[in-house]
Short mmCIF file of N, CA and C in Angstrom, two decimals:
data_model
loop_
_atom_site.label_atom_id
_atom_site.label_comp_id
_atom_site.label_asym_id
_atom_site.label_seq_id
_atom_site.Cartn_x
_atom_site.Cartn_y
_atom_site.Cartn_z
N MET A 227 157.49 150.88 130.10
CA MET A 227 158.48 151.23 130.77
C MET A 227 158.15 152.27 131.86
N ALA A 228 156.92 152.71 131.53
CA ALA A 228 156.61 154.27 132.42
C ALA A 228 156.12 153.67 134.04
N ASP A 229 156.02 152.26 133.94
CA ASP A 229 155.74 151.65 135.41
C ASP A 229 156.73 151.47 136.15
N GLY A 230 157.99 151.98 135.79
CA GLY A 230 159.11 152.22 136.84
C GLY A 230 159.67 150.77 136.87
N SER A 231 159.52 149.82 136.23
CA SER A 231 159.85 148.40 136.36
C SER A 231 161.47 148.24 136.57
N ARG A 232 162.12 148.87 135.50
CA ARG A 232 163.63 149.01 135.66
C ARG A 232 164.27 149.97 136.82
N PHE A 233 165.34 149.42 137.21
CA PHE A 233 165.86 150.68 138.54
C PHE A 233 166.39 151.55 137.78
N MET A 234 167.76 151.45 137.10
CA MET A 234 168.55 152.45 136.64
C MET A 234 168.71 152.42 135.00
N THR A 235 167.73 153.21 134.68
CA THR A 235 167.60 153.37 133.23
C THR A 235 168.68 154.54 132.80
N ILE A 236 168.75 154.62 131.67
CA ILE A 236 169.66 155.49 130.97
C ILE A 236 169.54 157.20 131.69
N PRO A 237 168.27 157.49 131.65
CA PRO A 237 167.96 158.90 132.21
C PRO A 237 168.37 158.91 133.65
N ASN A 238 168.18 157.89 134.41
CA ASN A 238 168.46 157.82 136.23
C ASN A 238 170.08 157.78 135.99
N TRP A 239 170.67 157.19 135.25
CA TRP A 239 172.09 157.38 135.37
C TRP A 239 172.49 158.76 134.96
N ILE A 240 171.96 159.33 134.24
CA ILE A 240 172.50 160.78 133.87
C ILE A 240 171.92 161.65 135.01
N THR A 241 170.89 161.46 135.36
CA THR A 241 170.49 162.18 136.65
C THR A 241 171.40 161.95 137.87
N PHE A 242 171.98 160.65 137.95
CA PHE A 242 172.86 160.46 139.27
C PHE A 242 174.06 160.93 138.84
N SER A 243 174.64 161.07 137.61
CA SER A 243 175.72 161.45 137.23
C SER A 243 175.99 163.19 137.68
N ARG A 244 175.03 163.71 137.90
CA ARG A 244 174.85 165.31 138.21
C ARG A 244 175.87 165.30 139.52
N LEU A 245 175.74 164.40 140.29
CA LEU A 245 176.38 164.57 141.51
C LEU A 245 177.96 164.51 141.41
N LEU A 246 178.26 163.82 140.39
CA LEU A 246 179.72 163.76 140.16
C LEU A 246 180.80 165.11 140.14
N GLY A 247 179.69 166.26 139.74
CA GLY A 247 180.38 167.26 139.29
C GLY A 247 180.50 167.98 140.81
N LEU A 248 179.74 167.72 141.86
CA LEU A 248 179.44 168.51 143.01
C LEU A 248 181.04 168.48 143.73
N PRO A 249 181.55 167.40 144.01
CA PRO A 249 182.83 167.66 144.83
C PRO A 249 184.14 168.51 144.27
N PHE A 250 184.09 168.77 142.75
CA PHE A 250 184.80 169.49 141.85
C PHE A 250 184.43 170.97 142.21
N ILE A 251 183.33 171.17 142.21
CA ILE A 251 182.47 172.37 142.64
C ILE A 251 182.89 172.93 143.68
N LEU A 252 182.73 172.42 144.77
CA LEU A 252 183.02 172.59 146.13
C LEU A 252 184.41 172.95 146.24
N TYR A 253 185.35 171.94 145.95
CA TYR A 253 186.74 171.94 146.14
C TYR A 253 187.24 173.49 145.35
N GLY A 254 186.62 173.61 144.12
CA GLY A 254 186.89 174.78 143.33
C GLY A 254 186.52 176.21 144.00
N LEU A 255 185.54 176.00 144.77
CA LEU A 255 184.89 177.45 145.41
C LEU A 255 185.57 177.23 146.93
N HIS A 256 186.28 176.37 147.14
CA HIS A 256 187.06 176.38 148.58
C HIS A 256 188.37 177.02 148.19
N ASN A 257 188.99 177.02 147.05
CA ASN A 257 190.35 177.50 146.36
C ASN A 257 189.63 178.58 145.36
N PRO A 258 188.97 179.74 145.69
CA PRO A 258 188.68 180.33 144.29
C PRO A 258 189.20 181.21 143.59
N THR A 259 190.11 180.80 142.77
CA THR A 259 191.18 181.53 141.95
C THR A 259 189.98 181.86 140.91
N VAL A 260 190.55 182.70 139.97
CA VAL A 260 189.68 183.25 138.66
C VAL A 260 189.63 182.04 137.83
N GLU A 261 190.53 181.22 137.69
CA GLU A 261 190.61 180.14 136.77
C GLU A 261 189.74 179.19 137.43
N MET A 262 189.81 178.83 138.67
CA MET A 262 189.14 177.58 139.25
C MET A 262 187.72 178.14 139.22
N ARG A 263 187.26 179.30 139.16
CA ARG A 263 185.76 179.71 139.54
C ARG A 263 185.32 179.58 137.85
N TRP A 264 186.04 179.56 136.86
CA TRP A 264 185.50 179.62 135.49
C TRP A 264 185.31 177.88 135.24
N ILE A 265 186.24 177.14 135.90
CA ILE A 265 186.21 175.90 135.81
C ILE A 265 184.91 175.38 136.38
N CYS A 266 184.62 176.03 137.67
CA CYS A 266 183.63 175.65 138.80
C CYS A 266 182.14 176.04 137.76
N VAL A 267 182.06 177.06 137.24
CA VAL A 267 180.84 177.61 136.35
C VAL A 267 180.52 176.39 135.23
N ALA A 268 181.59 176.12 134.62
CA ALA A 268 181.59 175.30 133.43
C ALA A 268 181.03 173.81 133.94
N ILE A 269 181.36 173.37 135.07
CA ILE A 269 180.89 171.96 135.52
C ILE A 269 179.68 172.32 135.95
N PHE A 270 179.29 173.39 136.76
CA PHE A 270 177.81 173.59 137.06
C PHE A 270 176.92 173.47 135.94
N ILE A 271 177.06 174.26 134.99
CA ILE A 271 176.14 174.37 133.72
C ILE A 271 176.15 173.19 132.87
N VAL A 272 177.53 172.45 132.88
CA VAL A 272 177.16 171.10 132.08
C VAL A 272 176.19 170.09 133.01
N ALA A 273 176.38 169.95 134.31
CA ALA A 273 175.80 169.37 135.52
C ALA A 273 174.32 169.78 135.13
N ALA A 274 174.01 171.15 135.24
CA ALA A 274 172.63 171.53 135.18
C ALA A 274 171.94 171.25 133.83
N GLY A 275 172.69 171.31 132.56
CA GLY A 275 172.32 170.76 131.51
C GLY A 275 171.85 169.49 131.48
N THR A 276 172.54 168.27 132.08
CA THR A 276 171.90 167.36 132.22
C THR A 276 170.51 166.91 132.55
N ASP A 277 170.02 167.87 133.60
CA ASP A 277 168.70 167.85 133.98
C ASP A 277 167.87 167.81 132.68
N TRP A 278 167.93 168.71 131.78
CA TRP A 278 167.07 168.86 130.60
C TRP A 278 167.39 167.31 130.02
N LEU A 279 168.64 166.98 129.75
CA LEU A 279 168.69 165.96 129.06
C LEU A 279 168.12 164.53 129.47
N ASP A 280 168.18 164.37 130.95
CA ASP A 280 167.76 163.12 131.64
C ASP A 280 166.19 162.91 131.16
N GLY A 281 165.25 164.25 131.11
CA GLY A 281 164.02 164.17 131.07
C GLY A 281 163.65 164.19 129.87
N TYR A 282 164.41 164.82 128.83
CA TYR A 282 164.34 164.34 127.53
C TYR A 282 164.30 163.09 127.02
N LEU A 283 165.44 162.24 127.41
CA LEU A 283 165.69 160.86 126.91
C LEU A 283 164.29 160.17 127.83
N ALA A 284 164.04 160.46 129.03
CA ALA A 284 162.98 159.28 129.64
C ALA A 284 161.66 159.50 129.06
N ARG A 285 161.31 160.51 128.46
CA ARG A 285 160.30 160.73 127.50
C ARG A 285 160.46 159.90 126.34
N LYS A 286 161.64 160.56 125.65
CA LYS A 286 161.76 159.90 124.20
C LYS A 286 162.18 158.34 124.34
N LEU A 287 162.60 157.88 125.25
CA LEU A 287 163.04 156.36 125.47
C LEU A 287 161.85 155.58 126.02
N ASN A 288 160.89 156.37 126.46
CA ASN A 288 159.62 155.80 127.29
C ASN A 288 160.08 155.19 128.62
N GLN A 289 161.22 155.96 129.33
CA GLN A 289 161.86 155.10 130.57
C GLN A 289 161.37 156.26 131.60
N ILE A 290 160.22 156.98 131.68
CA ILE A 290 159.75 157.44 132.71
C ILE A 290 159.73 156.37 134.04
N SER A 291 160.15 156.91 135.13
CA SER A 291 159.86 155.72 136.22
C SER A 291 159.74 156.78 137.69
N ASP A 292 159.24 155.99 138.39
CA ASP A 292 159.15 156.65 140.02
C ASP A 292 160.34 157.13 140.52
N LEU A 293 161.35 156.16 140.42
CA LEU A 293 162.65 156.35 140.79
C LEU A 293 163.07 157.83 140.21
N GLY A 294 162.83 158.04 138.87
CA GLY A 294 163.48 159.26 138.25
C GLY A 294 162.60 160.40 138.73
N LYS A 295 161.37 160.16 138.71
CA LYS A 295 160.66 161.32 139.26
C LYS A 295 161.06 161.89 140.85
N PHE A 296 161.70 160.68 141.50
CA PHE A 296 161.98 161.13 143.08
C PHE A 296 163.57 161.78 142.76
N LEU A 297 164.26 160.85 141.95
CA LEU A 297 165.69 161.13 141.90
C LEU A 297 166.04 162.43 141.23
N ASP A 298 165.49 162.82 140.36
CA ASP A 298 165.63 164.11 139.63
C ASP A 298 165.66 165.36 140.54
N PRO A 299 164.36 165.49 141.15
CA PRO A 299 164.39 166.68 142.04
C PRO A 299 165.32 166.64 143.51
N LEU A 300 165.90 165.41 143.45
CA LEU A 300 166.56 165.44 144.91
C LEU A 300 168.05 165.66 144.64
N VAL A 301 168.52 165.32 142.96
CA VAL A 301 169.58 165.67 142.76
C VAL A 301 169.86 167.02 142.23
N ASP A 302 168.72 167.65 141.81
CA ASP A 302 168.73 169.12 141.48
C ASP A 302 168.83 169.75 142.89
N LYS A 303 168.32 169.81 143.93
CA LYS A 303 168.22 170.29 145.12
C LYS A 303 169.53 170.19 145.63
N LEU A 304 170.49 169.26 145.34
CA LEU A 304 171.76 169.15 146.08
C LEU A 304 172.73 169.75 145.00
N LEU A 305 172.58 169.67 143.79
CA LEU A 305 173.19 170.61 142.87
C LEU A 305 172.93 172.14 143.00
N VAL A 306 171.92 172.55 143.66
CA VAL A 306 171.58 173.84 143.85
C VAL A 306 172.11 174.28 145.13
N LEU A 307 171.80 173.49 146.09
CA LEU A 307 172.31 173.98 147.85
C LEU A 307 173.74 173.60 147.90
N ALA A 308 174.40 172.83 147.42
CA ALA A 308 175.72 172.84 147.60
C ALA A 308 176.65 174.06 147.20
N PRO A 309 176.58 174.42 146.04
CA PRO A 309 177.24 175.60 145.77
C PRO A 309 176.72 176.90 146.37
N LEU A 310 175.33 176.90 146.78
CA LEU A 310 174.72 178.04 147.62
C LEU A 310 175.71 178.19 148.81
N LEU A 311 175.84 176.87 149.47
CA LEU A 311 176.49 176.91 150.71
C LEU A 311 177.74 177.19 150.91
N ALA A 312 178.33 176.89 149.62
CA ALA A 312 179.88 177.62 149.56
C ALA A 312 179.89 179.14 149.18
N LEU A 313 178.53 179.39 148.76
CA LEU A 313 178.81 181.13 148.25
C LEU A 313 178.38 181.71 149.71
N ILE A 314 177.78 181.08 150.74
CA ILE A 314 177.77 181.77 151.91
C ILE A 314 178.99 181.94 152.49
N GLU A 315 179.37 180.61 152.68
CA GLU A 315 180.91 180.82 153.27
C GLU A 315 182.05 182.01 152.54
N LEU A 316 181.75 182.05 151.22
CA LEU A 316 182.63 183.28 150.71
C LEU A 316 181.90 184.56 150.90
N GLY A 317 180.80 184.53 151.44
CA GLY A 317 180.12 185.93 151.79
C GLY A 317 179.67 186.56 150.67
N GLN A 318 179.28 185.88 149.62
CA GLN A 318 178.37 186.46 148.62
C GLN A 318 177.02 186.23 148.68
N VAL A 319 176.39 185.34 149.34
CA VAL A 319 174.89 185.44 149.44
C VAL A 319 174.72 185.21 151.19
N PRO A 320 173.40 186.11 151.43
CA PRO A 320 173.10 185.94 153.03
C PRO A 320 172.62 184.37 153.30
N ALA A 321 173.12 183.91 154.37
CA ALA A 321 172.76 182.75 154.74
C ALA A 321 171.15 182.48 155.01
N TRP A 322 170.29 183.49 155.24
CA TRP A 322 168.71 183.48 155.25
C TRP A 322 168.45 183.19 153.96
N GLY A 323 168.85 183.87 153.08
CA GLY A 323 168.33 183.62 151.65
C GLY A 323 168.22 182.24 151.26
N VAL A 324 169.33 181.42 151.63
CA VAL A 324 169.74 180.08 151.27
C VAL A 324 168.72 179.25 152.03
N PHE A 325 168.51 179.86 153.30
CA PHE A 325 167.86 178.99 154.23
C PHE A 325 166.33 179.03 153.81
N LEU A 326 165.74 180.13 153.20
CA LEU A 326 164.29 180.06 152.75
C LEU A 326 164.35 179.12 151.47
N ILE A 327 165.34 178.91 150.70
CA ILE A 327 165.38 177.76 149.49
C ILE A 327 165.36 176.40 150.18
N LEU A 328 166.27 176.30 151.13
CA LEU A 328 166.44 174.91 151.81
C LEU A 328 165.08 174.66 152.49
N GLY A 329 164.42 175.56 153.39
CA GLY A 329 163.10 175.30 153.87
C GLY A 329 161.93 175.03 152.83
N ARG A 330 162.01 175.44 151.88
CA ARG A 330 160.91 175.02 150.92
C ARG A 330 161.09 173.86 150.44
N GLU A 331 162.39 173.69 150.19
CA GLU A 331 163.00 172.23 149.63
C GLU A 331 162.49 171.20 150.50
N LEU A 332 162.82 171.34 151.73
CA LEU A 332 162.60 170.35 152.79
C LEU A 332 161.36 170.00 152.79
N ALA A 333 160.53 171.20 153.01
CA ALA A 333 158.96 171.11 153.06
C ALA A 333 158.24 170.52 151.97
N ILE A 334 158.72 170.62 150.69
CA ILE A 334 158.32 169.80 149.56
C ILE A 334 158.80 168.50 149.85
N ALA A 335 159.85 168.17 149.83
CA ALA A 335 160.45 166.68 149.98
C ALA A 335 159.70 165.98 150.96
N GLY A 336 159.47 166.53 152.13
CA GLY A 336 158.69 165.97 153.31
C GLY A 336 157.35 165.59 153.02
N TRP A 337 156.54 166.58 152.26
CA TRP A 337 155.19 166.43 151.72
C TRP A 337 155.14 165.36 150.74
N ARG A 338 156.03 165.36 150.08
CA ARG A 338 156.01 164.45 148.80
C ARG A 338 156.31 162.69 149.35
N VAL A 339 156.96 162.78 150.52
CA VAL A 339 157.07 161.43 151.32
C VAL A 339 155.78 160.68 151.40
N ASN A 340 154.63 161.42 151.79
CA ASN A 340 153.31 160.71 151.84
C ASN A 340 152.50 160.64 150.94
N GLN A 341 153.02 161.07 149.61
CA GLN A 341 152.14 160.90 148.32
C GLN A 341 152.40 159.38 147.78
N THR A 342 151.27 159.25 147.32
CA THR A 342 150.84 157.65 146.63
C THR A 342 151.69 157.71 145.23
N THR A 343 151.43 158.83 144.91
CA THR A 343 152.18 158.86 143.25
C THR A 343 152.95 160.07 143.36
N ILE A 344 154.14 160.27 142.56
CA ILE A 344 154.92 161.18 142.45
C ILE A 344 154.73 161.97 141.24
N SER A 345 154.48 163.09 141.23
CA SER A 345 154.22 164.16 139.99
C SER A 345 155.45 164.67 139.60
N GLY A 346 155.61 164.96 138.21
CA GLY A 346 156.67 165.71 137.96
C GLY A 346 156.63 167.21 137.69
N ALA A 347 157.56 167.91 137.83
CA ALA A 347 157.54 169.39 138.14
C ALA A 347 156.84 170.12 137.24
N ASN A 348 155.93 171.06 137.68
CA ASN A 348 154.95 172.06 136.96
C ASN A 348 155.88 173.18 136.26
N ILE A 349 155.34 174.08 135.47
CA ILE A 349 155.96 175.34 135.00
C ILE A 349 156.55 176.04 136.11
N TRP A 350 155.94 176.37 137.19
CA TRP A 350 156.67 177.10 138.48
C TRP A 350 157.92 176.14 138.91
N GLY A 351 157.93 175.12 138.93
CA GLY A 351 159.03 174.31 139.44
C GLY A 351 160.33 174.22 138.55
N LYS A 352 159.87 174.46 137.02
CA LYS A 352 160.96 174.69 136.07
C LYS A 352 161.50 176.09 135.88
N LEU A 353 160.71 177.12 136.21
CA LEU A 353 161.14 178.40 136.34
C LEU A 353 161.97 178.57 137.29
N LYS A 354 161.71 178.17 138.73
CA LYS A 354 162.55 177.95 139.92
C LYS A 354 163.90 177.49 139.57
N THR A 355 163.64 176.22 138.97
CA THR A 355 165.25 175.47 138.79
C THR A 355 165.88 176.47 137.60
N VAL A 356 165.53 176.91 136.66
CA VAL A 356 166.22 177.97 135.73
C VAL A 356 166.79 179.00 136.56
N SER A 357 165.97 179.61 137.42
CA SER A 357 166.28 180.90 137.80
C SER A 357 167.31 180.41 138.94
N GLN A 358 167.22 179.50 139.48
CA GLN A 358 168.57 178.99 140.77
C GLN A 358 169.81 179.03 139.67
N ILE A 359 169.78 178.15 138.42
CA ILE A 359 170.80 177.86 137.86
C ILE A 359 171.50 179.04 137.20
N VAL A 360 170.68 180.08 136.72
CA VAL A 360 171.08 181.35 136.23
C VAL A 360 171.68 182.04 137.12
N ALA A 361 171.18 182.07 138.59
CA ALA A 361 171.72 182.87 139.69
C ALA A 361 173.05 182.47 140.06
N ILE A 362 173.07 181.07 140.37
CA ILE A 362 174.51 180.50 140.78
C ILE A 362 175.46 180.66 139.92
N ALA A 363 175.05 180.38 138.73
CA ALA A 363 176.12 180.68 137.56
C ALA A 363 176.83 181.92 137.65
N LEU A 364 176.10 182.98 137.84
CA LEU A 364 176.50 184.43 137.73
C LEU A 364 177.22 184.47 139.16
N LEU A 365 176.87 183.98 140.13
CA LEU A 365 177.35 184.33 141.64
C LEU A 365 178.82 183.50 141.61
N ILE A 366 178.94 182.40 140.91
CA ILE A 366 180.13 181.66 140.68
C ILE A 366 181.18 182.31 140.09
N ALA A 367 180.75 182.78 138.82
CA ALA A 367 181.90 183.18 137.80
C ALA A 367 182.48 184.57 138.24
N PRO A 368 183.99 184.58 138.08
CA PRO A 368 184.38 185.96 138.48
C PRO A 368 184.34 186.92 137.48
N LEU A 369 182.98 187.56 137.76
CA LEU A 369 182.96 188.56 136.98
C LEU A 369 183.17 190.05 137.46
N PRO A 370 183.36 191.13 136.63
CA PRO A 370 183.60 192.32 137.22
C PRO A 370 182.59 193.09 138.37
N LYS A 371 182.98 193.57 138.98
CA LYS A 371 182.23 194.33 140.36
C LYS A 371 180.81 194.73 139.80
N VAL A 372 180.89 195.22 138.64
CA VAL A 372 179.60 195.87 138.08
C VAL A 372 178.41 194.62 137.90
N TRP A 373 178.81 193.60 138.06
CA TRP A 373 177.78 192.46 137.93
C TRP A 373 177.21 191.97 139.10
N GLN A 374 178.01 192.53 140.17
CA GLN A 374 177.56 191.96 141.96
C GLN A 374 176.21 192.26 142.05
N THR A 375 175.65 193.42 141.76
CA THR A 375 174.18 193.67 142.03
C THR A 375 173.29 192.79 141.19
N PRO A 376 173.52 192.85 139.75
CA PRO A 376 172.65 191.87 139.02
C PRO A 376 172.76 190.48 139.45
N SER A 377 173.76 189.84 139.88
CA SER A 377 173.81 188.65 140.28
C SER A 377 173.05 188.31 141.64
N LEU A 378 172.93 189.45 142.63
CA LEU A 378 172.29 189.43 143.93
C LEU A 378 170.93 189.43 143.31
N ILE A 379 170.52 190.38 142.58
CA ILE A 379 168.82 190.46 142.15
C ILE A 379 168.63 188.98 141.39
N ALA A 380 169.59 188.36 140.86
CA ALA A 380 169.26 187.00 140.03
C ALA A 380 168.91 185.99 141.34
N PHE A 381 169.83 186.15 142.39
CA PHE A 381 169.64 185.05 143.67
C PHE A 381 168.24 185.51 144.05
N TRP A 382 167.95 186.56 144.34
CA TRP A 382 166.78 186.98 145.02
C TRP A 382 165.54 186.72 144.35
N ILE A 383 165.53 186.84 142.86
CA ILE A 383 164.60 186.34 141.85
C ILE A 383 164.11 184.82 142.18
N SER A 384 165.74 183.94 142.29
CA SER A 384 165.42 182.69 142.34
C SER A 384 164.70 182.26 143.77
N VAL A 385 165.03 183.04 144.82
CA VAL A 385 164.19 182.91 146.21
C VAL A 385 162.90 183.15 146.26
N ALA A 386 162.48 183.94 145.45
CA ALA A 386 161.17 184.17 145.21
C ALA A 386 160.26 183.46 144.39
N LEU A 387 161.02 182.91 143.26
CA LEU A 387 160.47 181.89 142.78
C LEU A 387 160.33 180.54 143.16
N THR A 388 161.56 180.25 144.09
CA THR A 388 161.49 179.01 145.03
C THR A 388 160.26 179.10 145.81
N LEU A 389 160.06 180.03 146.47
CA LEU A 389 159.00 180.17 147.34
C LEU A 389 157.49 179.92 146.83
N ILE A 390 157.50 180.98 145.71
CA ILE A 390 156.11 180.86 144.84
C ILE A 390 155.90 179.45 144.31
N SER A 391 156.87 179.00 143.83
CA SER A 391 156.46 177.49 143.27
C SER A 391 156.11 176.69 144.30
N GLY A 392 156.98 176.56 145.60
CA GLY A 392 156.48 175.74 146.62
C GLY A 392 154.92 175.68 147.13
N ALA A 393 154.47 177.33 147.13
CA ALA A 393 153.21 177.46 147.78
C ALA A 393 152.33 176.85 146.50
N ILE A 394 152.70 177.23 145.17
CA ILE A 394 151.69 176.68 144.22
C ILE A 394 151.52 175.03 144.17
N TYR A 395 152.64 174.61 144.28
CA TYR A 395 153.11 173.02 144.36
C TYR A 395 151.91 172.43 145.45
N LEU A 396 151.76 173.22 146.66
CA LEU A 396 151.16 172.62 147.79
C LEU A 396 149.55 173.03 147.71
N TRP A 397 149.52 174.26 147.01
CA TRP A 397 148.05 174.96 147.10
C TRP A 397 147.00 173.81 146.56
N PRO A 398 147.18 173.58 145.51
CA PRO A 398 145.99 172.63 144.96
C PRO A 398 145.59 171.40 145.80
N GLN A 399 146.76 170.80 146.50
CA GLN A 399 146.48 169.47 147.38
C GLN A 399 145.60 169.98 148.49
N ASN A 400 145.96 171.30 148.96
CA ASN A 400 145.32 171.54 150.00
C ASN A 400 143.93 171.94 149.99
N LEU A 401 143.33 172.42 148.68
CA LEU A 401 142.00 172.64 148.27
C LEU A 401 141.22 171.37 147.99
N SER A 402 142.16 170.41 147.27
CA SER A 402 141.29 169.07 147.12
C SER A 402 140.95 168.25 148.61
N ASN A 403 141.98 168.43 149.63
CA ASN A 403 141.79 168.05 150.95
C ASN A 403 140.68 168.61 151.42
N LYS A 404 140.52 169.91 151.51
CA LYS A 404 139.28 170.56 152.15
C LYS A 404 138.12 170.10 151.61
N ASN A 405 138.02 169.94 150.11
CA ASN A 405 136.71 169.75 149.46
C ASN A 405 136.37 168.11 149.45
N ALA A 406 137.50 167.50 150.02
CA ALA A 406 137.05 165.93 149.87
C ALA A 406 136.05 165.41 151.40
#
């Protein structure tokens, strides 16, 4: 199955299901009551948790596919960027920080389009994703004011890891192209 011969495998359906939570998260952040924000955090964490589940099942069921390797990071980007855009609107994060994340994601996506094989995420990509999930969950949650600074620190750590992982993702390819 690793050849990607089947289009929608169970892991690919799980990946796609992450998108279903986004309208609820965006609606909840548009009407950010305390209760609604907790609901948004729960939906976000469940959706983010399926990122681990689809990868686990793809390996366990031998259903790793090129579609999954493409779809998984795309859905991850939407799951991260949609709430961040809402948090800009709420004045919780600066637009330029989110722009750095968006710029990295577009650069990597554009670079991947020209690749003949699609590689999975490396450890830096996984650290980036985990840091983004933690930061967004903290920023969405209606926590006391004392958590505002730690939440912003988590956001900036995720921005830094996003940029570092992007540079590391591209670096080996640049070296191999120069040596070819």
